[in-house]
Short mmCIF file of N, CA and C and ligand atoms in Angstrom, two decimals:
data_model
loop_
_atom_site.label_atom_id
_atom_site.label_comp_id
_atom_site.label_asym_id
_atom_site.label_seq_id
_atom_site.Cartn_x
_atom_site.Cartn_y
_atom_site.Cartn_z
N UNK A 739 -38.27 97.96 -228.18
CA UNK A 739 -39.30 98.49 -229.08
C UNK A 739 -39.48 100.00 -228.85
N UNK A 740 -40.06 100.46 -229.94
CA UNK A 740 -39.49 102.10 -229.98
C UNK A 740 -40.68 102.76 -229.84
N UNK A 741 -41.64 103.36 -229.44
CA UNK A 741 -42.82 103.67 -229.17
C UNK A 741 -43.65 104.30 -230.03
N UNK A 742 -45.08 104.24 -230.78
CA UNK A 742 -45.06 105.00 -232.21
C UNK A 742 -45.38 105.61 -231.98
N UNK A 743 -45.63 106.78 -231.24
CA UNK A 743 -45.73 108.31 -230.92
C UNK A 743 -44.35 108.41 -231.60
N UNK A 744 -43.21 108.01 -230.43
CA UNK A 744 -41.99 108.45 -231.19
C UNK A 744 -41.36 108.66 -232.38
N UNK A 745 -41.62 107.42 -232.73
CA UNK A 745 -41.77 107.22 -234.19
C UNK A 745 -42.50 107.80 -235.31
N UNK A 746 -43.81 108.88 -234.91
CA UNK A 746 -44.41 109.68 -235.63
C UNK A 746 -43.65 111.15 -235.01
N UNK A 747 -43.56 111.53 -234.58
CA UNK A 747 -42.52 112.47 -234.12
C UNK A 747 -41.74 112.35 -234.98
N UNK A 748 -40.85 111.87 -234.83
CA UNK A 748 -39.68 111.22 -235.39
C UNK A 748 -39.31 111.43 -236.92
N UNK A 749 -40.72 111.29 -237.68
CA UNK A 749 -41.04 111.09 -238.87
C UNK A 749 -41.34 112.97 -239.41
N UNK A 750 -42.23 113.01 -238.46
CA UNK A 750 -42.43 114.63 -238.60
C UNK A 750 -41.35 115.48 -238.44
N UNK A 751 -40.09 115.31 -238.14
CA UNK A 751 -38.88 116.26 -237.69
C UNK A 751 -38.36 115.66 -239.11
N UNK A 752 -38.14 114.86 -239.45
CA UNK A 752 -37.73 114.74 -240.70
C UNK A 752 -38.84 115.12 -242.19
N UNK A 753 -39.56 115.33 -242.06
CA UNK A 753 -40.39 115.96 -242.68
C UNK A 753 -40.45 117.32 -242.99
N UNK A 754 -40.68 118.15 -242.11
CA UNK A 754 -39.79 119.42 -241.41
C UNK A 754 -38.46 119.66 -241.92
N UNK A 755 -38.31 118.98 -241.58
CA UNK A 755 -35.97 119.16 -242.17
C UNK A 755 -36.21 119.43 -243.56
N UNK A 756 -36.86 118.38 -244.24
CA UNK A 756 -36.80 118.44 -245.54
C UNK A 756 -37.11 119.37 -246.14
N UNK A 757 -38.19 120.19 -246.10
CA UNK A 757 -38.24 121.53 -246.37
C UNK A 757 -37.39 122.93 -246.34
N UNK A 758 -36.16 121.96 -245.35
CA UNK A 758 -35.05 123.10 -245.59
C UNK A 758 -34.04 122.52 -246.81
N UNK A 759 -34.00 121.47 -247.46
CA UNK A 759 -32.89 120.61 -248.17
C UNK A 759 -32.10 122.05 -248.99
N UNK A 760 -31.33 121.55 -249.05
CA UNK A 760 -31.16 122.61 -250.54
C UNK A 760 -30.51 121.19 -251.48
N UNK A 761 -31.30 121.49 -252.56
CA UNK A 761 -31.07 120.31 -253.77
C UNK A 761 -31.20 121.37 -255.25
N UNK A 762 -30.37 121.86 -255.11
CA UNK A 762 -31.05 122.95 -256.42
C UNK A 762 -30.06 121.60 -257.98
N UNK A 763 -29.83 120.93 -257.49
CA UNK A 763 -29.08 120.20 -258.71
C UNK A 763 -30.24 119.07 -259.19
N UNK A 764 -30.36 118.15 -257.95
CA UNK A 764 -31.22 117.21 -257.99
C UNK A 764 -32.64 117.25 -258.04
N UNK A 765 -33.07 118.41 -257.09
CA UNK A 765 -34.12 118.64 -256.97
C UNK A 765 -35.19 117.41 -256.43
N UNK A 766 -34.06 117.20 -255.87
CA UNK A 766 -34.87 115.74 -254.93
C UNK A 766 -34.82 116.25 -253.14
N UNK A 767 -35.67 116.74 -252.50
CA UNK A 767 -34.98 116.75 -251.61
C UNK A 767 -35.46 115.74 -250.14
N UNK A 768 -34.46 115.93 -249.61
CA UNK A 768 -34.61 114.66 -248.53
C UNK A 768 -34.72 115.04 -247.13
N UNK A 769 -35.12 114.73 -246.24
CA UNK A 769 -34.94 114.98 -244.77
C UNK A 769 -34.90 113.69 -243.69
N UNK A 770 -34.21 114.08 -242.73
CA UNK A 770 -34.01 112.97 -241.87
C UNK A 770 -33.93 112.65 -240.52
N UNK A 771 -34.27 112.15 -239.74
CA UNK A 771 -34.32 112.67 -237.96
C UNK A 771 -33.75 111.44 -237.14
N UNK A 772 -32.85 111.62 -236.34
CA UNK A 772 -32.15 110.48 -235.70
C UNK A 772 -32.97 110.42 -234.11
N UNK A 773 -33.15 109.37 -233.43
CA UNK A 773 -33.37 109.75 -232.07
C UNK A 773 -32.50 109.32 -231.47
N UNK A 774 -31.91 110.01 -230.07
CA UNK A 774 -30.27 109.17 -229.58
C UNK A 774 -30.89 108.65 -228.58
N UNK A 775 -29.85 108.70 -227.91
CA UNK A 775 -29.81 107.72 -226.66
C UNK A 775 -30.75 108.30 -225.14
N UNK A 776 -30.74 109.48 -225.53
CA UNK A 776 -31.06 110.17 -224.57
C UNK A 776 -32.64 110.72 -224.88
N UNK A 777 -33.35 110.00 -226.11
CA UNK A 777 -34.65 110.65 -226.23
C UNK A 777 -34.95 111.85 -226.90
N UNK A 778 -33.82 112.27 -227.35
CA UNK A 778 -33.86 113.49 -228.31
C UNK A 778 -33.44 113.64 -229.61
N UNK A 779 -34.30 114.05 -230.40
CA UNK A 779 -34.25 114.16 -231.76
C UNK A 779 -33.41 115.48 -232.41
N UNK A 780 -32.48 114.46 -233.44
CA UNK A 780 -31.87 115.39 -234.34
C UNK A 780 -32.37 115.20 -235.77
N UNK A 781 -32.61 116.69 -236.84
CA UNK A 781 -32.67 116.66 -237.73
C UNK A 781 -31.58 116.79 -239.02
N UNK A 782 -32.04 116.46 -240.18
CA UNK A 782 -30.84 116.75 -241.20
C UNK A 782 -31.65 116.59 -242.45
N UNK A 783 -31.18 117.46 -243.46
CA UNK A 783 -31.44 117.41 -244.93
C UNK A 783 -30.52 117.67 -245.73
N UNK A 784 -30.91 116.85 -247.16
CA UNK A 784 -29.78 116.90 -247.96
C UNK A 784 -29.19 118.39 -248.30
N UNK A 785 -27.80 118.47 -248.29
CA UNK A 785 -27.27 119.99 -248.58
C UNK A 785 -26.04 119.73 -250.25
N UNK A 786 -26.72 120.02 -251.27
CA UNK A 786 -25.72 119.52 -252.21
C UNK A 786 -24.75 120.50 -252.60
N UNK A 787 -24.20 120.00 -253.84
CA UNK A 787 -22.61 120.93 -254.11
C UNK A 787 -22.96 121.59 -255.52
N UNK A 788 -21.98 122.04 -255.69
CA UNK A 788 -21.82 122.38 -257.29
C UNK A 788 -20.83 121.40 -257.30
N UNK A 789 -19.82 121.23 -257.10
CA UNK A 789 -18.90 119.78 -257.21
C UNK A 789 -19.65 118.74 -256.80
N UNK A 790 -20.72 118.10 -257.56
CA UNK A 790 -21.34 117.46 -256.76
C UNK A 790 -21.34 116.25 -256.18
N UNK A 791 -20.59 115.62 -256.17
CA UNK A 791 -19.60 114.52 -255.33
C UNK A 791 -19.60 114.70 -253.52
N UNK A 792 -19.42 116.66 -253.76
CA UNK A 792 -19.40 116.95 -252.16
C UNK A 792 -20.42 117.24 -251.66
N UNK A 793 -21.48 116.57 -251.86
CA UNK A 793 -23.46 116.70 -251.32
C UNK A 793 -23.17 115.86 -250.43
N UNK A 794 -23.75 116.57 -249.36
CA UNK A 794 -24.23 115.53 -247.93
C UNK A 794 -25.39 115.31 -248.14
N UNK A 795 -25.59 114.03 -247.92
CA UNK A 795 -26.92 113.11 -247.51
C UNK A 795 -27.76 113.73 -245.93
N UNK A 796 -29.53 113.80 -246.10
CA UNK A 796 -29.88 114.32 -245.19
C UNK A 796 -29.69 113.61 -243.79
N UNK A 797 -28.98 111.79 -243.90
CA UNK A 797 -28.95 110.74 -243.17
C UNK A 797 -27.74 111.72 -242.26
N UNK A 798 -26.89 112.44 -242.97
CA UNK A 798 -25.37 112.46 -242.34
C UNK A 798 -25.39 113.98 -241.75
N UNK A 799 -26.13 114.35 -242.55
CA UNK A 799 -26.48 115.78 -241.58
C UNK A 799 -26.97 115.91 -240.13
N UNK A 800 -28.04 114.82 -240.27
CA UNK A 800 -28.97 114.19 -239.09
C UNK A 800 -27.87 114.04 -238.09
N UNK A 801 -26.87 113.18 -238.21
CA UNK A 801 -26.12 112.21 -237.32
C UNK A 801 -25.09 113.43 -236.73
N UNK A 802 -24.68 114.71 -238.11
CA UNK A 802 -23.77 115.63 -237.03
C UNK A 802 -24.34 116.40 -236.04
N UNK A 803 -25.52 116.59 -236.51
CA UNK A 803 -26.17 117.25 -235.80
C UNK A 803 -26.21 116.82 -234.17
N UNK A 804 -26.22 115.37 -234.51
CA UNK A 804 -26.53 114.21 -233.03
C UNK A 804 -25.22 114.23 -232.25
N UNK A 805 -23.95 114.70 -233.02
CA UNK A 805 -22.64 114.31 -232.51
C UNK A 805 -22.27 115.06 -231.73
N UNK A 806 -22.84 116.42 -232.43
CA UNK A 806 -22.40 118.01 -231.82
C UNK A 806 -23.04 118.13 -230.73
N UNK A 807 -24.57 117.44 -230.72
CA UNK A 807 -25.08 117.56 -229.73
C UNK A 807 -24.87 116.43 -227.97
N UNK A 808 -23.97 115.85 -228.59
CA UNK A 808 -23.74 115.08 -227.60
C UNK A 808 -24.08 112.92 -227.86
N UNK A 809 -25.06 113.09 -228.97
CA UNK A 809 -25.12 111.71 -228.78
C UNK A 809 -24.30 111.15 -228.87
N UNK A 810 -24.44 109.70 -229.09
CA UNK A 810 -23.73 108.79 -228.87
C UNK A 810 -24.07 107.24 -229.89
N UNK A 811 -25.51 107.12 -229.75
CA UNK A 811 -26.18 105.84 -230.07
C UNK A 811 -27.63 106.50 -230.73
N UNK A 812 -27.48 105.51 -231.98
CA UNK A 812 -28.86 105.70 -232.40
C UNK A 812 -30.29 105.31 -232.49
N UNK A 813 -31.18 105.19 -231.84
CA UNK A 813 -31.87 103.82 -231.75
C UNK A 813 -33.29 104.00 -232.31
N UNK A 814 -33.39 105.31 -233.03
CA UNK A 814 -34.58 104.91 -234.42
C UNK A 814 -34.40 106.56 -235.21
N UNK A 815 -34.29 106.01 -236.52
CA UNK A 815 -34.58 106.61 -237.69
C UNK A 815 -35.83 106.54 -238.43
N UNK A 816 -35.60 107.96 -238.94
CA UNK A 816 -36.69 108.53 -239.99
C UNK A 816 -36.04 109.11 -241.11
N UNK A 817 -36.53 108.58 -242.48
CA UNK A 817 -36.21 109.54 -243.46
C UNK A 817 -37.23 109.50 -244.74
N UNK A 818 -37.55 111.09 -245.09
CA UNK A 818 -38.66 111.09 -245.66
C UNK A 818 -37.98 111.79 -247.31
N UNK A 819 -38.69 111.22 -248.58
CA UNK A 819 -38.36 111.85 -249.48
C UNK A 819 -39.50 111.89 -250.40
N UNK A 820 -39.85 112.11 -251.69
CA UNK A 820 -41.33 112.18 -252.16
C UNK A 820 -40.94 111.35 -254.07
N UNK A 821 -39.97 110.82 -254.04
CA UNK A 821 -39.80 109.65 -255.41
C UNK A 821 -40.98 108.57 -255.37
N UNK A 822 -41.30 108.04 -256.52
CA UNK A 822 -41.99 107.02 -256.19
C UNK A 822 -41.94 105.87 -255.78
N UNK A 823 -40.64 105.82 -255.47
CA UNK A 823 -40.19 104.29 -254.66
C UNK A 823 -40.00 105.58 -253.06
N UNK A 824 -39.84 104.34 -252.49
CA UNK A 824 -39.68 104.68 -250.93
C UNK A 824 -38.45 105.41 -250.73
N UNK A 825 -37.78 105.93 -250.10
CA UNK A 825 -36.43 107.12 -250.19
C UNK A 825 -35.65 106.06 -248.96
N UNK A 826 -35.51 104.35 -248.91
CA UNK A 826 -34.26 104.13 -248.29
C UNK A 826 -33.13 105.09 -248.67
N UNK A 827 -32.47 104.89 -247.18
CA UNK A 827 -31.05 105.52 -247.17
C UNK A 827 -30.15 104.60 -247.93
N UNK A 828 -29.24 105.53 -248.70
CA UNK A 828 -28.16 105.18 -249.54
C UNK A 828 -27.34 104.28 -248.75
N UNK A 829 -26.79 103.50 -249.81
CA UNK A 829 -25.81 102.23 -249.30
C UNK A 829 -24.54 103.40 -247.87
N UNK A 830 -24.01 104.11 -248.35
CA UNK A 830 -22.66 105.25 -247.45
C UNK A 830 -23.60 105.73 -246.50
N UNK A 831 -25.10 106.30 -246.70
CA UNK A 831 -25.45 106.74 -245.12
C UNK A 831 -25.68 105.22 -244.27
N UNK A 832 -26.50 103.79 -244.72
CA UNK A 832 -26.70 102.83 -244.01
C UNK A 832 -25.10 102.66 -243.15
N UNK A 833 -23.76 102.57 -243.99
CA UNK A 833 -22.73 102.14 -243.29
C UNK A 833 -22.89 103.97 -241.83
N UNK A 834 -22.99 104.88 -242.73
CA UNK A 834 -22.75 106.01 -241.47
C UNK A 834 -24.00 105.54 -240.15
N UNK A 835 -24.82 105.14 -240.25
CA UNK A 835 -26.04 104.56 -239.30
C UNK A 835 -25.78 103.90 -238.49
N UNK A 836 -24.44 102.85 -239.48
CA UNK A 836 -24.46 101.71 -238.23
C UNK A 836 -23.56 101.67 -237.15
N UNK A 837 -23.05 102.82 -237.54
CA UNK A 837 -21.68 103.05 -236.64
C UNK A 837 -21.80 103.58 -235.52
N UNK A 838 -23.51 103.70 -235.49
CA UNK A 838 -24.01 104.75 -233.60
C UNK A 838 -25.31 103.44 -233.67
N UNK A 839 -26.00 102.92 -234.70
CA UNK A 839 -26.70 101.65 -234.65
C UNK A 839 -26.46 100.45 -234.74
N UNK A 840 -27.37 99.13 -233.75
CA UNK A 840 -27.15 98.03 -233.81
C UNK A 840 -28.33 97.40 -234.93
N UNK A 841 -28.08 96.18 -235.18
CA UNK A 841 -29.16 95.52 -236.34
C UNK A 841 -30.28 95.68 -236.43
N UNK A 842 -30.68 95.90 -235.08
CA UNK A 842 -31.74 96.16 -235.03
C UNK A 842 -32.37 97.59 -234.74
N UNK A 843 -32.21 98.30 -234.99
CA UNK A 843 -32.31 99.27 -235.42
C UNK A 843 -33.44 100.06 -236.60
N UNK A 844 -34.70 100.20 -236.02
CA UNK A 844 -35.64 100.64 -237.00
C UNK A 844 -35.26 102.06 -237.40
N UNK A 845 -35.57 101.74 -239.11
CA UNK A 845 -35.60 102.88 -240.02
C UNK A 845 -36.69 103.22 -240.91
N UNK A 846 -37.61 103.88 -240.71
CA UNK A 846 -38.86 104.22 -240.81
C UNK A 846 -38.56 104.94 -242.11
N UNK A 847 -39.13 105.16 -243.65
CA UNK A 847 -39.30 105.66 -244.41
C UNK A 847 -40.26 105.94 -245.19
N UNK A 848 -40.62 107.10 -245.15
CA UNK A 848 -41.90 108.34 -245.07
C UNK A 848 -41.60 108.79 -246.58
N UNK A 849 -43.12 109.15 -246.87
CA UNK A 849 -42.73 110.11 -248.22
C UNK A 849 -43.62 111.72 -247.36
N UNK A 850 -44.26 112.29 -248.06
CA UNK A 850 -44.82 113.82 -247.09
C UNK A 850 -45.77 113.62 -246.63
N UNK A 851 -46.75 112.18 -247.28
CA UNK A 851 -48.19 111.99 -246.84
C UNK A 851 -48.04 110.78 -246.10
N UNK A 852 -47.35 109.94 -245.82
CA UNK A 852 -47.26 108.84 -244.80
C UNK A 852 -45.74 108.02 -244.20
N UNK A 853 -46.32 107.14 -243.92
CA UNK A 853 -45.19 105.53 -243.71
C UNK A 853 -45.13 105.10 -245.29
N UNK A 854 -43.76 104.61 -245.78
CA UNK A 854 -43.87 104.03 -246.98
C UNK A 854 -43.10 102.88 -246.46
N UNK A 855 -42.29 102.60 -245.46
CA UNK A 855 -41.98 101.09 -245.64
C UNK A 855 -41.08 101.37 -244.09
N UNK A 856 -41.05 100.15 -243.61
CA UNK A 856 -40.15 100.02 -242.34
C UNK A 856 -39.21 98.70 -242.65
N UNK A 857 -37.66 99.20 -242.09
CA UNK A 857 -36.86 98.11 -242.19
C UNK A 857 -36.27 98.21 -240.63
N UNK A 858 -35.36 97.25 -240.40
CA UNK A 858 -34.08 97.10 -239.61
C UNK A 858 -32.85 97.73 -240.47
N UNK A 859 -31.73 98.10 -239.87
CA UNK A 859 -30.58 98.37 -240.20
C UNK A 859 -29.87 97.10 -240.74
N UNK A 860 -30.25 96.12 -239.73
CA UNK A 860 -29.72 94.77 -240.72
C UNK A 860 -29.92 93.97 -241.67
N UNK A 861 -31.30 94.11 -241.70
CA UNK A 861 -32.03 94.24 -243.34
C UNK A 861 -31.64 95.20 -244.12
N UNK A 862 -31.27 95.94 -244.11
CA UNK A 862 -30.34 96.88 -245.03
C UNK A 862 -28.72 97.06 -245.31
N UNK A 863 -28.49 96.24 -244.16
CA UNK A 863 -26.66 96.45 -244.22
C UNK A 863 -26.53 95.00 -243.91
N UNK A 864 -26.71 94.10 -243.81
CA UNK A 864 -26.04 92.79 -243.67
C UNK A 864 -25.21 92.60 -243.32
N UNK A 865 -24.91 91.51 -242.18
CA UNK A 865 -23.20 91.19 -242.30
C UNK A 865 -22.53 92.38 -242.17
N UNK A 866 -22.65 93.27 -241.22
CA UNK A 866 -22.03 95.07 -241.86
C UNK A 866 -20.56 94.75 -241.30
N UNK A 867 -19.82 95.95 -241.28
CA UNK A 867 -18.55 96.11 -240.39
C UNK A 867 -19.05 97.21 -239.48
N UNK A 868 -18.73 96.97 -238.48
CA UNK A 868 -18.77 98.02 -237.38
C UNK A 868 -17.66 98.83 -236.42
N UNK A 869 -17.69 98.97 -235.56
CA UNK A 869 -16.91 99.50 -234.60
C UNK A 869 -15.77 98.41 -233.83
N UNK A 870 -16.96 97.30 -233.69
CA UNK A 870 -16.43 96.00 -232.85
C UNK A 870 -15.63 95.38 -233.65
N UNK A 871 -15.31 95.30 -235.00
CA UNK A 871 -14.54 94.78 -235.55
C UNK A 871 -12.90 95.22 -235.80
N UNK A 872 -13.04 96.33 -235.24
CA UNK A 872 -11.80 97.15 -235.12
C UNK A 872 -11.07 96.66 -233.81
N UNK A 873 -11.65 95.89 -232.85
CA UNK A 873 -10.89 95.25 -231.26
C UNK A 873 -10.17 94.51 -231.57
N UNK A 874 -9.10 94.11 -230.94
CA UNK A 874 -8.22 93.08 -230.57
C UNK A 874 -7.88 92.94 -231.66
N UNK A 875 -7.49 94.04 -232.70
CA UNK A 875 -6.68 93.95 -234.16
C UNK A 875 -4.97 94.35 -233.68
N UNK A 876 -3.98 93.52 -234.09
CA UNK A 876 -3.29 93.99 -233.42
C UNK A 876 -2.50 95.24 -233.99
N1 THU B 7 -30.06 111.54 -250.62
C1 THU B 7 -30.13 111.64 -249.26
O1 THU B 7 -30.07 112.74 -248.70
N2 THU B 7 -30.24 110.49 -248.54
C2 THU B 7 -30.31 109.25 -249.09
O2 THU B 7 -30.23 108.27 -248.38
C3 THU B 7 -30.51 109.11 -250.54
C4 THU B 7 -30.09 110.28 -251.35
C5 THU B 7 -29.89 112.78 -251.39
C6 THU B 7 -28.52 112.93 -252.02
C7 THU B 7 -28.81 113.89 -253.14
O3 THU B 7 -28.75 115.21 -252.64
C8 THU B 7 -30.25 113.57 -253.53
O4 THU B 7 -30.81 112.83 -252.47
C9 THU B 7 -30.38 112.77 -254.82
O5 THU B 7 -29.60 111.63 -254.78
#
Protein backbone atom coordinates (compact mmCIF):
# COMPACT_ATOMS: atom_id res chain seq x y z
CA UNK A 1 0.00 0.00 0.00
CA UNK A 2 1.26 3.31 -1.16
CA UNK A 3 0.94 6.03 1.43
CA UNK A 4 -1.51 9.09 0.65
CA UNK A 5 0.80 11.77 1.39
CA UNK A 6 2.62 10.10 -1.43
CA UNK A 7 0.07 9.83 -3.43
CA UNK A 8 -0.92 13.57 -3.04
CA UNK A 9 2.57 14.48 -3.83
CA UNK A 10 2.50 12.40 -6.46
CA UNK A 11 -0.58 13.96 -7.89
CA UNK A 12 0.81 17.48 -7.39
CA UNK A 13 4.12 16.79 -9.55
CA UNK A 14 1.88 15.82 -12.15
CA UNK A 15 -0.14 18.71 -11.89
CA UNK A 16 2.89 20.89 -12.07
CA UNK A 17 4.20 18.98 -15.22
CA UNK A 18 1.15 19.76 -16.83
CA UNK A 19 1.53 23.25 -16.98
CA UNK A 20 4.54 22.72 -18.95
CA UNK A 21 2.58 20.33 -21.78
CA UNK A 22 2.97 21.78 -25.00
CA UNK A 23 -0.37 20.77 -26.87
CA UNK A 24 -0.69 23.68 -29.20
CA UNK A 25 -2.70 21.09 -31.65
CA UNK A 26 -4.94 19.51 -29.10
CA UNK A 27 -4.97 21.83 -26.63
CA UNK A 28 -5.57 19.25 -24.16
CA UNK A 29 -2.88 19.19 -21.98
CA UNK A 30 -1.77 16.42 -19.72
CA UNK A 31 0.74 15.78 -16.96
CA UNK A 32 2.06 12.85 -15.23
CA UNK A 33 4.34 11.64 -12.25
CA UNK A 34 5.77 8.13 -11.80
CA UNK A 35 7.16 7.11 -8.30
CA UNK A 36 10.09 4.39 -8.64
CA UNK A 37 11.49 2.15 -6.67
CA UNK A 38 13.57 4.19 -4.82
CA UNK A 39 10.87 6.84 -3.55
CA UNK A 40 11.44 9.36 -6.07
CA UNK A 41 9.30 11.08 -8.30
CA UNK A 42 9.48 11.63 -11.97
CA UNK A 43 7.49 14.03 -13.99
CA UNK A 44 6.18 14.18 -17.69
CA UNK A 45 3.75 16.08 -19.96
CA UNK A 46 2.30 15.69 -23.12
CA UNK A 47 4.86 17.14 -25.88
CA UNK A 48 2.98 17.01 -29.38
CA UNK A 49 4.08 17.16 -33.12
CA UNK A 50 3.15 18.85 -36.15
CA UNK A 51 3.30 15.25 -37.65
CA UNK A 52 1.08 14.44 -35.20
CA UNK A 53 1.34 10.75 -34.88
CA UNK A 54 4.87 11.74 -33.29
CA UNK A 55 3.21 13.32 -29.82
CA UNK A 56 4.44 11.79 -26.72
CA UNK A 57 2.02 11.03 -24.11
CA UNK A 58 2.70 12.84 -20.65
CA UNK A 59 2.58 8.87 -19.25
CA UNK A 60 5.90 8.26 -21.50
CA UNK A 61 7.64 11.32 -20.82
CA UNK A 62 7.15 10.56 -17.06
CA UNK A 63 8.72 7.01 -17.46
CA UNK A 64 11.97 8.55 -19.54
CA UNK A 65 12.44 10.73 -17.31
CA UNK A 66 12.45 7.64 -14.57
CA UNK A 67 14.84 5.63 -16.95
CA UNK A 68 17.43 8.35 -17.34
CA UNK A 69 17.20 8.72 -13.93
CA UNK A 70 17.96 5.42 -12.94
CA UNK A 71 14.64 3.68 -12.16
CA UNK A 72 13.72 0.62 -12.65
CA UNK A 73 10.06 -0.24 -11.22
CA UNK A 74 7.06 1.64 -10.93
CA UNK A 75 4.93 1.41 -8.03
CA UNK A 76 2.35 4.42 -8.18
CA UNK A 77 1.10 6.74 -10.76
CA UNK A 78 -0.48 10.01 -11.23
CA UNK A 79 -1.99 11.58 -14.15
CA UNK A 80 -3.88 14.70 -14.25
CA UNK A 81 -5.85 16.25 -17.23
CA UNK A 82 -8.98 18.77 -17.08
CA UNK A 83 -11.72 16.85 -19.92
CA UNK A 84 -14.79 16.01 -18.44
CA UNK A 85 -14.33 12.45 -18.13
CA UNK A 86 -11.38 11.45 -15.98
CA UNK A 87 -7.89 11.62 -18.20
CA UNK A 88 -7.14 7.55 -17.85
CA UNK A 89 -3.99 6.77 -19.57
CA UNK A 90 -4.27 5.72 -23.17
CA UNK A 91 -4.50 2.06 -24.09
CA UNK A 92 -0.02 2.45 -25.58
CA UNK A 93 0.91 4.40 -22.29
CA UNK A 94 -1.12 1.50 -19.92
CA UNK A 95 1.03 -1.25 -22.07
CA UNK A 96 4.33 1.42 -21.53
CA UNK A 97 3.29 1.26 -17.45
CA UNK A 98 3.27 -2.17 -17.29
CA UNK A 99 6.49 -2.91 -18.39
CA UNK A 100 8.23 -1.21 -14.97
CA UNK A 101 4.47 -2.11 -13.24
CA UNK A 102 2.84 -5.09 -11.67
CA UNK A 103 -1.24 -5.43 -11.55
CA UNK A 104 -1.34 -3.99 -8.96
CA UNK A 105 -0.21 -1.05 -9.41
CA UNK A 106 -2.22 2.18 -8.43
CA UNK A 107 -3.00 4.85 -10.96
CA UNK A 108 -4.47 7.80 -9.48
CA UNK A 109 -6.31 10.21 -11.92
CA UNK A 110 -6.63 13.89 -11.06
CA UNK A 111 -8.20 16.65 -12.98
CA UNK A 112 -6.51 20.41 -11.44
CA UNK A 113 -9.06 20.52 -8.57
CA UNK A 114 -8.93 16.90 -7.23
CA UNK A 115 -8.95 12.84 -7.30
CA UNK A 116 -11.25 11.88 -10.20
CA UNK A 117 -10.99 8.16 -10.05
CA UNK A 118 -8.43 5.43 -8.85
CA UNK A 119 -7.67 2.18 -10.69
CA UNK A 120 -5.08 -0.76 -10.66
CA UNK A 121 -2.99 -1.30 -13.75
CA UNK A 122 -4.84 -4.53 -14.05
CA UNK A 123 -8.06 -3.06 -14.15
CA UNK A 124 -6.88 -1.27 -16.98
CA UNK A 125 -4.69 -3.68 -18.92
CA UNK A 126 -6.00 -7.15 -18.28
CA UNK A 127 -4.48 -10.26 -19.03
CA UNK A 128 -1.49 -7.79 -20.26
CA UNK A 129 1.83 -9.09 -21.87
CA UNK A 130 4.76 -8.26 -19.99
CA UNK A 131 8.37 -8.77 -19.65
CA UNK A 132 7.88 -12.37 -18.12
CA UNK A 133 6.39 -13.55 -21.08
CA UNK A 134 9.37 -13.10 -23.14
CA UNK A 135 11.38 -16.20 -20.76
CA UNK A 136 12.02 -19.50 -21.74
CA UNK A 137 10.91 -18.53 -25.46
CA UNK A 138 13.16 -20.40 -27.32
N1 LIG B 1 -2.51 12.19 -23.76
C1 LIG B 1 -1.59 11.92 -22.80
O1 LIG B 1 -0.59 12.64 -22.65
N2 LIG B 1 -1.79 10.83 -22.01
C2 LIG B 1 -2.87 10.00 -22.11
O2 LIG B 1 -2.88 8.96 -21.49
C3 LIG B 1 -4.00 10.40 -22.95
C4 LIG B 1 -3.70 11.38 -24.01
C5 LIG B 1 -2.27 13.34 -24.64
C6 LIG B 1 -1.90 12.96 -26.06
C7 LIG B 1 -2.28 14.21 -26.82
O3 LIG B 1 -1.19 15.12 -26.76
C8 LIG B 1 -3.44 14.78 -26.02
O4 LIG B 1 -3.43 14.14 -24.76
C9 LIG B 1 -4.80 14.55 -26.67
O5 LIG B 1 -4.99 13.21 -26.97
Amino acid sequence: MIDEVILARLVDAARAARLQAYAPYSHFAVGAAVLDEFGRVHAGANVENAAYPEGLCAEACAIGHMVLAGGRRIDAVAVVGAGAEPCTPCGGCRQKLREFGADDLPVVVADPTGVRARHTLGELLPASFGPSHLEGAP
